[in-house]
Amino acid sequence: KLLSEALQTLATEHQEVEKNKLLSEDDCYDALSSRVSSRLEAEPEYCTCTNHSRHSTRRKQCIYVASHWNTIPQVGFRRLQGGRGGGRENLTVSVLSHRTSLPAPMFSRNDVSIWSILKKCIGMELSKIAMPVILNEPLSFLQRLTEYMEHTYLIHQANTTTDSMERMKCVAAFAVSAVASQWERTGKPFNPLLGETYELIREDLGFRWMSEQVSHHPPVSAFHAEGLQEDFLFHGSIYPKLKFWGKSVEAEPKGIISLELPKYNEAYTWTNPTCCVHNIIVGQLWIEQYGNVEVINHKTGERCSLIFKPCGLFGKELHKVEGYILDKSKKKLCAIYGKWTECLYTVDADTFDAHKKSDKKNSEEKKSNMQTSVDEEPEEMPLPDGDTVQVIPGSELIWRIAPRPDNSAEFYAFSTFAMQLNELEEGMKGVLPPTDCRLRPDIRHMEKGDIDSASAEKKRVEEKQRLSRKNRSKSTEEWKTRWFHQGTNPHNKAQDWLYSNSYWDRNYSLLPDIY
């Protein structure tokens, strides 16, 4: 009945739709948008949802995520198949298109005195400091982690080449792109509650993701993503160690990140660079990433050694990334350079070394003739849009950041991908576990612009978490993670949190009440 009514509505609004389309009880057509559009997709596509047959026996719901990111969504039909086993499902129609903005713009932080909060906390970990909600952005840290997947196409690209060095280029670019979303993002994500989870299925990008807050003290977030075509596994755990140093906040993302490509029986591991937010007391906030990142191919022994450069006294090195891909005998195979806020290029190692030598000589000559004022540091601010990377002749572009939407400044400097992370459609409520970030009340209130309710709810859920922890300490009950367990990373043998392979069974009967 639901399917018939949905199709009848669409046929009324769009005269081009054939009036005599027949639906069998085995097929489900999903409208990508109910808004007016003059064009229909020429042919239906088959949805590759893999979890239809894994739901419980109650009526099933399927959310199809539209692949269109443009602001004028098209109307079309998608045929949804049953489960892998051939079983038929009762599916409800969900009309869904990705949003292009948040429900309300961000609040001004100009009237907030951060110094009054932090002046007694120098050297302390920020996870132990009660921060006002206005300094947050309306995303949980678990959702923020999901932004690793914005440039998933680089993984798919790696799978298309038989050359291990070309695959390393793609994986290295993916590792750099994982931090690109932090550019100009000066809001603090909400600390996840113990047991909090987040899932994201993106048919258009070819992956599904889930994560869980597996520890509160210290805060540890574990995640697991897989290609919908079973073409990759991406997993890891992050322990963000944050400290306040007077004028800046430093976040050291401890933890292991692993990427597996089953097609080539390869596994890559790396860690993220350190992130630092400057001028948190006075002046314009700005972000830099610095430190060494080494991506290792555990099968071939090849590695990509990258340096995220600190900006330096006059900001000349701001945002710069450079390094080399080395074979197992540490011979340079090629160079990689660029900026984590813009793009990455690869070039012959000898050409890169010659360019660096020439560039260093020219810089020293300019420095001897240059006069600067100690009161001015214009280069320390993030540079404006547009390429600022000097391209060496013979270079090949391997990654470019996705452009931010025009309204990004209004909405916490979110990318288009980040805008969509906290979307909550009616159909999702019957599918998501009660611990999912989208159901967290303080984040939902902040997203809607209700800062007072967000602050009150943040205080309530944190107090509820403290009470639960206190009650457990009085009994023999111990906290047990649901979707991950501690173990040894199979690739570098370090301690890690490993996925327990049961989340997508959709059995949520024993989950804690955390909200």
Short mmCIF file of N, CA and C in Angstrom, two decimals, residues 347-488:
data_model
loop_
_atom_site.label_atom_id
_atom_site.label_comp_id
_atom_site.label_asym_id
_atom_site.label_seq_id
_atom_site.Cartn_x
_atom_site.Cartn_y
_atom_site.Cartn_z
N VAL A 347 56.42 13.32 -8.13
CA VAL A 347 57.42 13.65 -9.15
C VAL A 347 58.65 12.77 -8.92
N ASP A 348 59.49 12.66 -9.93
CA ASP A 348 60.73 11.91 -9.80
C ASP A 348 61.57 12.44 -8.64
N ALA A 349 62.16 11.54 -7.87
CA ALA A 349 62.88 11.94 -6.66
C ALA A 349 64.06 12.86 -6.95
N ASP A 350 64.82 12.56 -8.01
CA ASP A 350 65.97 13.41 -8.35
C ASP A 350 65.53 14.82 -8.75
N THR A 351 64.44 14.90 -9.50
CA THR A 351 63.90 16.21 -9.89
C THR A 351 63.47 17.00 -8.67
N PHE A 352 62.85 16.32 -7.72
CA PHE A 352 62.40 16.99 -6.50
C PHE A 352 63.59 17.49 -5.68
N ASP A 353 64.62 16.66 -5.54
CA ASP A 353 65.80 17.06 -4.77
C ASP A 353 66.50 18.27 -5.40
N ALA A 354 66.58 18.28 -6.73
CA ALA A 354 67.21 19.41 -7.43
C ALA A 354 66.40 20.68 -7.23
N HIS A 355 65.07 20.55 -7.26
CA HIS A 355 64.19 21.71 -7.05
C HIS A 355 64.36 22.25 -5.62
N LYS A 356 64.42 21.36 -4.64
CA LYS A 356 64.57 21.79 -3.24
C LYS A 356 65.88 22.53 -3.04
N LYS A 357 66.94 22.02 -3.67
CA LYS A 357 68.25 22.66 -3.54
C LYS A 357 68.23 24.07 -4.14
N SER A 358 67.59 24.20 -5.30
CA SER A 358 67.49 25.51 -5.95
C SER A 358 66.60 26.45 -5.15
N ASP A 359 65.50 25.92 -4.63
CA ASP A 359 64.56 26.73 -3.86
C ASP A 359 65.21 27.24 -2.57
N LYS A 360 66.02 26.41 -1.94
CA LYS A 360 66.70 26.80 -0.71
C LYS A 360 67.68 27.93 -0.97
N LYS A 361 68.38 27.84 -2.08
CA LYS A 361 69.35 28.88 -2.44
C LYS A 361 68.65 30.22 -2.69
N ASN A 362 67.54 30.18 -3.42
CA ASN A 362 66.79 31.41 -3.70
C ASN A 362 66.21 32.01 -2.43
N SER A 363 65.77 31.15 -1.51
CA SER A 363 65.19 31.63 -0.25
C SER A 363 66.22 32.35 0.60
N GLU A 364 67.43 31.83 0.61
CA GLU A 364 68.49 32.46 1.41
C GLU A 364 68.86 33.83 0.85
N GLU A 365 68.81 33.96 -0.47
CA GLU A 365 69.11 35.26 -1.10
C GLU A 365 68.03 36.28 -0.77
N LYS A 366 66.77 35.84 -0.83
CA LYS A 366 65.67 36.75 -0.52
C LYS A 366 65.70 37.16 0.95
N LYS A 367 66.04 36.20 1.81
CA LYS A 367 66.05 36.47 3.24
C LYS A 367 67.06 37.55 3.60
N SER A 368 68.18 37.55 2.91
CA SER A 368 69.22 38.54 3.22
C SER A 368 68.80 39.94 2.82
N ASN A 369 67.86 40.05 1.87
CA ASN A 369 67.41 41.36 1.40
C ASN A 369 66.04 41.77 1.96
N MET A 370 65.48 40.93 2.79
CA MET A 370 64.09 41.16 3.23
C MET A 370 64.08 41.77 4.63
N GLN A 371 63.21 42.75 4.80
CA GLN A 371 63.01 43.34 6.12
C GLN A 371 61.60 43.01 6.56
N THR A 372 61.45 42.56 7.80
CA THR A 372 60.12 42.17 8.32
C THR A 372 59.88 42.84 9.65
N SER A 373 58.64 43.00 9.99
CA SER A 373 58.24 43.57 11.27
C SER A 373 57.86 42.44 12.22
N VAL A 374 58.32 42.53 13.44
CA VAL A 374 58.02 41.48 14.41
C VAL A 374 56.55 41.49 14.79
N ASP A 375 55.84 42.61 14.49
CA ASP A 375 54.42 42.70 14.85
C ASP A 375 53.51 42.08 13.80
N GLU A 376 54.06 41.73 12.65
CA GLU A 376 53.23 41.20 11.57
C GLU A 376 53.60 39.75 11.28
N GLU A 377 52.56 38.91 11.20
CA GLU A 377 52.76 37.52 10.85
C GLU A 377 51.67 37.10 9.87
N PRO A 378 51.60 37.72 8.69
CA PRO A 378 50.50 37.46 7.77
C PRO A 378 50.47 36.03 7.26
N GLU A 379 51.64 35.42 7.17
CA GLU A 379 51.69 34.07 6.62
C GLU A 379 51.18 33.01 7.59
N GLU A 380 50.96 33.39 8.85
CA GLU A 380 50.53 32.40 9.83
C GLU A 380 49.05 32.08 9.72
N MET A 381 48.29 32.89 8.97
CA MET A 381 46.88 32.61 8.80
C MET A 381 46.69 31.68 7.60
N PRO A 382 45.67 30.82 7.64
CA PRO A 382 45.39 29.98 6.48
C PRO A 382 45.23 30.82 5.23
N LEU A 383 45.82 30.38 4.15
CA LEU A 383 45.82 31.15 2.92
C LEU A 383 44.46 31.07 2.22
N PRO A 384 44.15 32.02 1.35
CA PRO A 384 42.84 32.03 0.69
C PRO A 384 42.71 30.87 -0.30
N ASP A 385 41.45 30.70 -0.80
CA ASP A 385 41.18 29.64 -1.75
C ASP A 385 42.04 29.80 -3.00
N GLY A 386 42.28 28.69 -3.68
CA GLY A 386 43.11 28.73 -4.88
C GLY A 386 44.43 28.04 -4.63
N ASP A 387 45.00 27.48 -5.67
CA ASP A 387 46.26 26.74 -5.53
C ASP A 387 47.40 27.67 -5.13
N THR A 388 48.13 27.29 -4.11
CA THR A 388 49.32 28.02 -3.69
C THR A 388 50.54 27.10 -3.72
N VAL A 389 50.38 25.90 -4.26
CA VAL A 389 51.49 24.96 -4.36
C VAL A 389 52.27 25.23 -5.65
N GLN A 390 53.57 25.40 -5.51
CA GLN A 390 54.41 25.59 -6.68
C GLN A 390 54.65 24.23 -7.34
N VAL A 391 54.12 24.06 -8.55
CA VAL A 391 54.17 22.76 -9.21
C VAL A 391 55.51 22.60 -9.94
N ILE A 392 56.22 21.53 -9.62
CA ILE A 392 57.50 21.23 -10.26
C ILE A 392 57.23 20.61 -11.63
N PRO A 393 57.92 21.05 -12.68
CA PRO A 393 57.71 20.47 -14.01
C PRO A 393 57.86 18.95 -14.00
N GLY A 394 56.93 18.27 -14.67
CA GLY A 394 56.95 16.81 -14.72
C GLY A 394 56.14 16.15 -13.62
N SER A 395 55.47 16.97 -12.79
CA SER A 395 54.70 16.41 -11.68
C SER A 395 53.36 15.86 -12.13
N GLU A 396 52.83 14.93 -11.32
CA GLU A 396 51.51 14.34 -11.56
C GLU A 396 50.62 14.61 -10.35
N LEU A 397 49.43 15.15 -10.59
CA LEU A 397 48.47 15.39 -9.49
C LEU A 397 47.89 14.06 -9.04
N ILE A 398 47.93 13.79 -7.73
CA ILE A 398 47.34 12.54 -7.23
C ILE A 398 46.15 12.77 -6.30
N TRP A 399 45.97 14.01 -5.80
CA TRP A 399 44.80 14.29 -4.95
C TRP A 399 44.56 15.78 -4.89
N ARG A 400 43.28 16.16 -4.88
CA ARG A 400 42.89 17.55 -4.66
C ARG A 400 41.71 17.56 -3.70
N ILE A 401 41.71 18.49 -2.75
CA ILE A 401 40.66 18.57 -1.75
C ILE A 401 39.32 18.90 -2.42
N ALA A 402 38.25 18.31 -1.91
CA ALA A 402 36.92 18.63 -2.42
C ALA A 402 36.58 20.06 -2.01
N PRO A 403 36.05 20.88 -2.91
CA PRO A 403 35.76 22.28 -2.57
C PRO A 403 34.69 22.39 -1.49
N ARG A 404 34.87 23.35 -0.60
CA ARG A 404 33.87 23.62 0.44
C ARG A 404 32.65 24.31 -0.18
N PRO A 405 31.45 24.08 0.37
CA PRO A 405 30.27 24.78 -0.14
C PRO A 405 30.34 26.27 0.17
N ASP A 406 29.58 27.07 -0.56
CA ASP A 406 29.61 28.52 -0.38
C ASP A 406 29.18 28.94 1.02
N ASN A 407 28.31 28.15 1.66
CA ASN A 407 27.81 28.52 2.99
C ASN A 407 28.61 27.89 4.12
N SER A 408 29.80 27.38 3.82
CA SER A 408 30.59 26.67 4.82
C SER A 408 30.90 27.53 6.05
N ALA A 409 31.23 28.80 5.84
CA ALA A 409 31.59 29.68 6.96
C ALA A 409 30.44 29.86 7.94
N GLU A 410 29.21 29.79 7.44
CA GLU A 410 28.03 29.91 8.32
C GLU A 410 27.84 28.69 9.19
N PHE A 411 28.33 27.54 8.71
CA PHE A 411 28.06 26.27 9.37
C PHE A 411 29.35 25.58 9.79
N TYR A 412 30.10 26.25 10.70
CA TYR A 412 31.23 25.64 11.39
C TYR A 412 32.36 25.23 10.44
N ALA A 413 32.44 25.82 9.26
CA ALA A 413 33.45 25.48 8.24
C ALA A 413 33.34 24.03 7.80
N PHE A 414 32.12 23.49 7.81
CA PHE A 414 31.89 22.11 7.39
C PHE A 414 32.08 21.95 5.89
N SER A 415 32.57 20.81 5.49
CA SER A 415 32.57 20.42 4.09
C SER A 415 31.16 19.90 3.74
N THR A 416 30.92 19.66 2.47
CA THR A 416 29.63 19.10 2.06
C THR A 416 29.41 17.75 2.73
N PHE A 417 30.46 16.95 2.81
CA PHE A 417 30.37 15.64 3.43
C PHE A 417 30.00 15.77 4.91
N ALA A 418 30.63 16.72 5.62
CA ALA A 418 30.36 16.90 7.05
C ALA A 418 28.94 17.38 7.29
N MET A 419 28.39 18.19 6.39
CA MET A 419 27.01 18.67 6.52
C MET A 419 26.03 17.51 6.64
N GLN A 420 26.36 16.38 6.03
CA GLN A 420 25.42 15.28 5.90
C GLN A 420 25.57 14.22 6.99
N LEU A 421 26.56 14.35 7.86
CA LEU A 421 26.85 13.29 8.82
C LEU A 421 25.79 13.14 9.90
N ASN A 422 25.11 14.21 10.26
CA ASN A 422 24.13 14.13 11.35
C ASN A 422 22.69 14.15 10.83
N GLU A 423 22.50 13.89 9.56
CA GLU A 423 21.14 13.82 9.02
C GLU A 423 20.37 12.70 9.71
N LEU A 424 19.13 12.98 10.07
CA LEU A 424 18.28 11.97 10.71
C LEU A 424 16.92 11.99 10.05
N GLU A 425 16.68 11.02 9.19
CA GLU A 425 15.38 10.88 8.54
C GLU A 425 14.50 9.96 9.37
N GLU A 426 13.18 10.09 9.22
CA GLU A 426 12.24 9.29 10.00
C GLU A 426 12.50 7.80 9.86
N GLY A 427 12.78 7.36 8.64
CA GLY A 427 13.00 5.94 8.41
C GLY A 427 14.20 5.36 9.15
N MET A 428 15.16 6.23 9.50
CA MET A 428 16.36 5.75 10.18
C MET A 428 16.08 5.30 11.61
N LYS A 429 15.08 5.92 12.25
CA LYS A 429 14.85 5.67 13.67
C LYS A 429 14.48 4.22 13.95
N GLY A 430 13.90 3.53 12.98
CA GLY A 430 13.56 2.14 13.19
C GLY A 430 14.70 1.19 12.89
N VAL A 431 15.83 1.73 12.40
CA VAL A 431 16.96 0.90 12.00
C VAL A 431 18.18 1.13 12.88
N LEU A 432 18.44 2.38 13.25
CA LEU A 432 19.64 2.71 14.02
C LEU A 432 19.56 2.17 15.44
N PRO A 433 20.70 1.80 16.03
CA PRO A 433 20.70 1.44 17.45
C PRO A 433 20.46 2.68 18.31
N PRO A 434 19.94 2.51 19.51
CA PRO A 434 19.65 3.67 20.38
C PRO A 434 20.89 4.43 20.83
N THR A 435 22.07 3.89 20.56
CA THR A 435 23.33 4.53 20.96
C THR A 435 23.94 5.38 19.85
N ASP A 436 23.26 5.48 18.69
CA ASP A 436 23.84 6.21 17.56
C ASP A 436 23.90 7.70 17.83
N CYS A 437 24.97 8.35 17.36
CA CYS A 437 25.18 9.79 17.58
C CYS A 437 24.01 10.64 17.11
N ARG A 438 23.33 10.21 16.05
CA ARG A 438 22.24 11.02 15.51
C ARG A 438 21.11 11.20 16.51
N LEU A 439 21.02 10.30 17.48
CA LEU A 439 19.95 10.34 18.47
C LEU A 439 20.38 11.07 19.74
N ARG A 440 21.59 11.58 19.77
CA ARG A 440 22.11 12.25 20.97
C ARG A 440 21.47 13.63 21.10
N PRO A 441 20.78 13.92 22.20
CA PRO A 441 19.96 15.14 22.29
C PRO A 441 20.74 16.45 22.32
N ASP A 442 21.90 16.49 22.96
CA ASP A 442 22.63 17.77 23.03
C ASP A 442 23.14 18.18 21.65
N ILE A 443 23.60 17.22 20.86
CA ILE A 443 24.07 17.54 19.51
C ILE A 443 22.91 17.98 18.63
N ARG A 444 21.76 17.32 18.77
CA ARG A 444 20.59 17.68 17.95
C ARG A 444 20.12 19.10 18.28
N HIS A 445 20.09 19.46 19.56
CA HIS A 445 19.68 20.82 19.95
C HIS A 445 20.66 21.86 19.42
N MET A 446 21.95 21.57 19.50
CA MET A 446 22.92 22.54 19.01
C MET A 446 22.81 22.72 17.51
N GLU A 447 22.59 21.62 16.79
CA GLU A 447 22.45 21.71 15.35
C GLU A 447 21.26 22.59 14.97
N LYS A 448 20.21 22.58 15.79
CA LYS A 448 19.02 23.38 15.52
C LYS A 448 19.14 24.82 16.02
N GLY A 449 20.26 25.14 16.66
CA GLY A 449 20.48 26.51 17.11
C GLY A 449 20.00 26.80 18.52
N ASP A 450 19.56 25.78 19.27
CA ASP A 450 19.07 25.98 20.64
C ASP A 450 20.22 25.71 21.61
N ILE A 451 21.00 26.74 21.87
CA ILE A 451 22.22 26.58 22.64
C ILE A 451 21.94 26.28 24.12
N ASP A 452 20.85 26.85 24.66
CA ASP A 452 20.51 26.61 26.07
C ASP A 452 20.11 25.16 26.31
N SER A 453 19.26 24.63 25.42
CA SER A 453 18.85 23.23 25.56
C SER A 453 20.02 22.29 25.33
N ALA A 454 20.90 22.66 24.39
CA ALA A 454 22.08 21.84 24.13
C ALA A 454 22.97 21.77 25.36
N SER A 455 23.15 22.92 26.03
CA SER A 455 23.99 22.97 27.22
C SER A 455 23.38 22.14 28.35
N ALA A 456 22.07 22.25 28.52
CA ALA A 456 21.38 21.50 29.58
C ALA A 456 21.45 20.00 29.31
N GLU A 457 21.24 19.60 28.06
CA GLU A 457 21.28 18.18 27.71
C GLU A 457 22.70 17.62 27.82
N LYS A 458 23.68 18.41 27.44
CA LYS A 458 25.08 17.97 27.58
C LYS A 458 25.40 17.69 29.04
N LYS A 459 24.98 18.58 29.91
CA LYS A 459 25.21 18.39 31.34
C LYS A 459 24.49 17.16 31.85
N ARG A 460 23.24 16.94 31.37
CA ARG A 460 22.43 15.81 31.84
C ARG A 460 23.05 14.47 31.42
N VAL A 461 23.42 14.33 30.13
CA VAL A 461 23.93 13.04 29.68
C VAL A 461 25.30 12.73 30.27
N GLU A 462 26.11 13.77 30.51
CA GLU A 462 27.41 13.54 31.14
C GLU A 462 27.25 13.13 32.60
N GLU A 463 26.26 13.74 33.29
CA GLU A 463 25.98 13.36 34.67
C GLU A 463 25.44 11.93 34.73
N LYS A 464 24.62 11.57 33.75
CA LYS A 464 24.10 10.21 33.67
C LYS A 464 25.23 9.21 33.48
N GLN A 465 26.23 9.58 32.67
CA GLN A 465 27.38 8.71 32.46
C GLN A 465 28.19 8.55 33.74
N ARG A 466 28.39 9.65 34.47
CA ARG A 466 29.14 9.58 35.73
C ARG A 466 28.42 8.71 36.75
N LEU A 467 27.09 8.81 36.80
CA LEU A 467 26.30 8.02 37.75
C LEU A 467 26.39 6.54 37.41
N SER A 468 26.33 6.21 36.14
CA SER A 468 26.44 4.81 35.72
C SER A 468 27.80 4.24 36.10
N ARG A 469 28.83 5.04 35.90
CA ARG A 469 30.18 4.58 36.24
C ARG A 469 30.30 4.38 37.76
N LYS A 470 29.69 5.26 38.54
CA LYS A 470 29.73 5.15 40.00
C LYS A 470 29.01 3.90 40.47
N ASN A 471 27.86 3.62 39.85
CA ASN A 471 27.10 2.43 40.22
C ASN A 471 27.85 1.15 39.88
N ARG A 472 28.57 1.15 38.75
CA ARG A 472 29.35 -0.04 38.38
C ARG A 472 30.49 -0.28 39.36
N SER A 473 31.06 0.82 39.87
CA SER A 473 32.19 0.69 40.81
C SER A 473 31.75 0.07 42.13
N LYS A 474 30.46 0.20 42.45
CA LYS A 474 29.94 -0.35 43.70
C LYS A 474 29.54 -1.82 43.56
N SER A 475 29.54 -2.32 42.35
CA SER A 475 29.14 -3.71 42.13
C SER A 475 30.27 -4.45 41.42
N THR A 476 30.03 -5.70 41.14
CA THR A 476 31.03 -6.51 40.43
C THR A 476 30.90 -6.36 38.91
N GLU A 477 29.91 -5.58 38.49
CA GLU A 477 29.66 -5.41 37.06
C GLU A 477 30.80 -4.62 36.41
N GLU A 478 31.24 -5.08 35.26
CA GLU A 478 32.27 -4.39 34.49
C GLU A 478 31.70 -3.97 33.14
N TRP A 479 32.21 -2.84 32.65
CA TRP A 479 31.75 -2.38 31.34
C TRP A 479 32.30 -3.30 30.25
N LYS A 480 31.42 -3.70 29.34
CA LYS A 480 31.83 -4.53 28.21
C LYS A 480 31.50 -3.83 26.91
N THR A 481 32.50 -3.71 26.06
CA THR A 481 32.25 -3.13 24.75
C THR A 481 31.40 -4.11 23.94
N ARG A 482 30.61 -3.56 23.01
CA ARG A 482 29.67 -4.41 22.28
C ARG A 482 30.20 -4.84 20.91
N TRP A 483 30.85 -3.94 20.21
CA TRP A 483 31.17 -4.23 18.81
C TRP A 483 32.66 -4.39 18.54
N PHE A 484 33.50 -4.11 19.54
CA PHE A 484 34.95 -4.24 19.39
C PHE A 484 35.54 -4.96 20.59
N HIS A 485 36.71 -5.53 20.42
CA HIS A 485 37.43 -6.17 21.52
C HIS A 485 38.92 -5.86 21.38
N GLN A 486 39.62 -5.87 22.49
CA GLN A 486 41.05 -5.60 22.46
C GLN A 486 41.81 -6.81 21.94
N GLY A 487 42.86 -6.53 21.15
CA GLY A 487 43.66 -7.61 20.61
C GLY A 487 44.92 -7.06 19.98
N THR A 488 45.58 -7.89 19.23
CA THR A 488 46.84 -7.52 18.58
C THR A 488 46.59 -7.21 17.11
#
